[in-house]
Amino acid sequence: MLDKWAAIVDQKPGAHIHAVTLDWKKAFDRVPHDRLLSKLSYYVKAQIAQYADDVTLWKQIGSAEDAGELHDDLDAVFAWCASNGMELNAAKCHVMDVIRAKNALHTPYIVGGAVLEYNDTERILGVHVSNDLRWNKHTDIARGKAAKVLSFAARNLYGCTPRVKRLAYLTMVKPLMFYGTPAWHPSTQSNIQKFERVQNRVRSVRAWAAHFRKSEKRAADCPPAAQPQ
């Protein structure tokens, strides 16, 4: 999906893609979702991406007619939900205008009487996708989480062995920075430097190991304490 969006906005400057993220209210507690979601594609003309309990409908918008067709698809999804015992959570349904230009195109879309809100960023499977298809926002969020966890590790693993610290970094910090990288990449030098700053902090964390070894050596060099008589 993201590759298709990038190809469209790169090949056609000023092109708009309206992506509608849909969310259901506890639908899968009552309905066999695999069977129902597999049928949803038969009711819409727009492109559809399905994952877990969320669905994204998207369409390239070049005219009012294109926006009208996407709105018809949303009406069809709403009717489909009603006939299958499912309910859309309108508060968690959003629209994103994917575009590289500055002029946004915010066509109103209505689902169940509620006007959907436009977002500049949408979280899809844990990856924050921005409407300009740049990764500044996701990089900032990932770096912030990694730095916070690294600080937590620094406070609580100060006296631990190098192996424990390495495992903590590999299991707690690194996955936060590089989660979902098959779908995204920091790309710009600015975003790469943000992750490098976290890596530099990791080097300072590794300094604990040197301090730990020195502490052990000092303890080994000290004579044993005299036992009370």
mmCIF file of C-alpha atoms in Angstrom, residues 1 15 24 54 58 62 71 81 85 88 106 111 114-115 131 138 143 162 186 196:
data_model
loop_
_atom_site.group_PDB
_atom_site.id
_atom_site.type_symbol
_atom_site.label_atom_id
_atom_site.label_comp_id
_atom_site.label_asym_id
_atom_site.label_seq_id
_atom_site.Cartn_x
_atom_site.Cartn_y
_atom_site.Cartn_z
ATOM 1 C CA MET A 1 0.000 0.000 0.000
ATOM 2 C CA ALA A 15 -1.865 14.131 -6.840
ATOM 3 C CA TRP A 24 -14.990 -1.468 14.450
ATOM 4 C CA ASP A 54 -8.769 -2.361 10.952
ATOM 5 C CA TRP A 58 -8.032 4.539 -0.323
ATOM 6 C CA GLY A 62 -8.573 13.912 -9.066
ATOM 7 C CA HIS A 71 -18.079 8.381 -0.262
ATOM 8 C CA CYS A 81 -21.816 -3.463 8.720
ATOM 9 C CA GLY A 85 -24.109 -7.167 12.992
ATOM 10 C CA LEU A 88 -18.140 1.226 13.045
ATOM 11 C CA HIS A 106 -10.303 18.047 2.490
ATOM 12 C CA VAL A 111 -20.107 7.690 8.234
ATOM 13 C CA ALA A 114 -20.558 11.594 11.838
ATOM 14 C CA VAL A 115 -18.130 13.707 9.796
ATOM 15 C CA ASN A 131 0.417 12.424 4.844
ATOM 16 C CA HIS A 138 7.647 8.216 13.200
ATOM 17 C CA ARG A 143 13.583 7.729 19.130
ATOM 18 C CA PRO A 162 27.759 -6.694 30.318
ATOM 19 C CA PRO A 186 14.714 7.077 8.351
ATOM 20 C CA GLU A 196 22.727 7.840 16.220
#
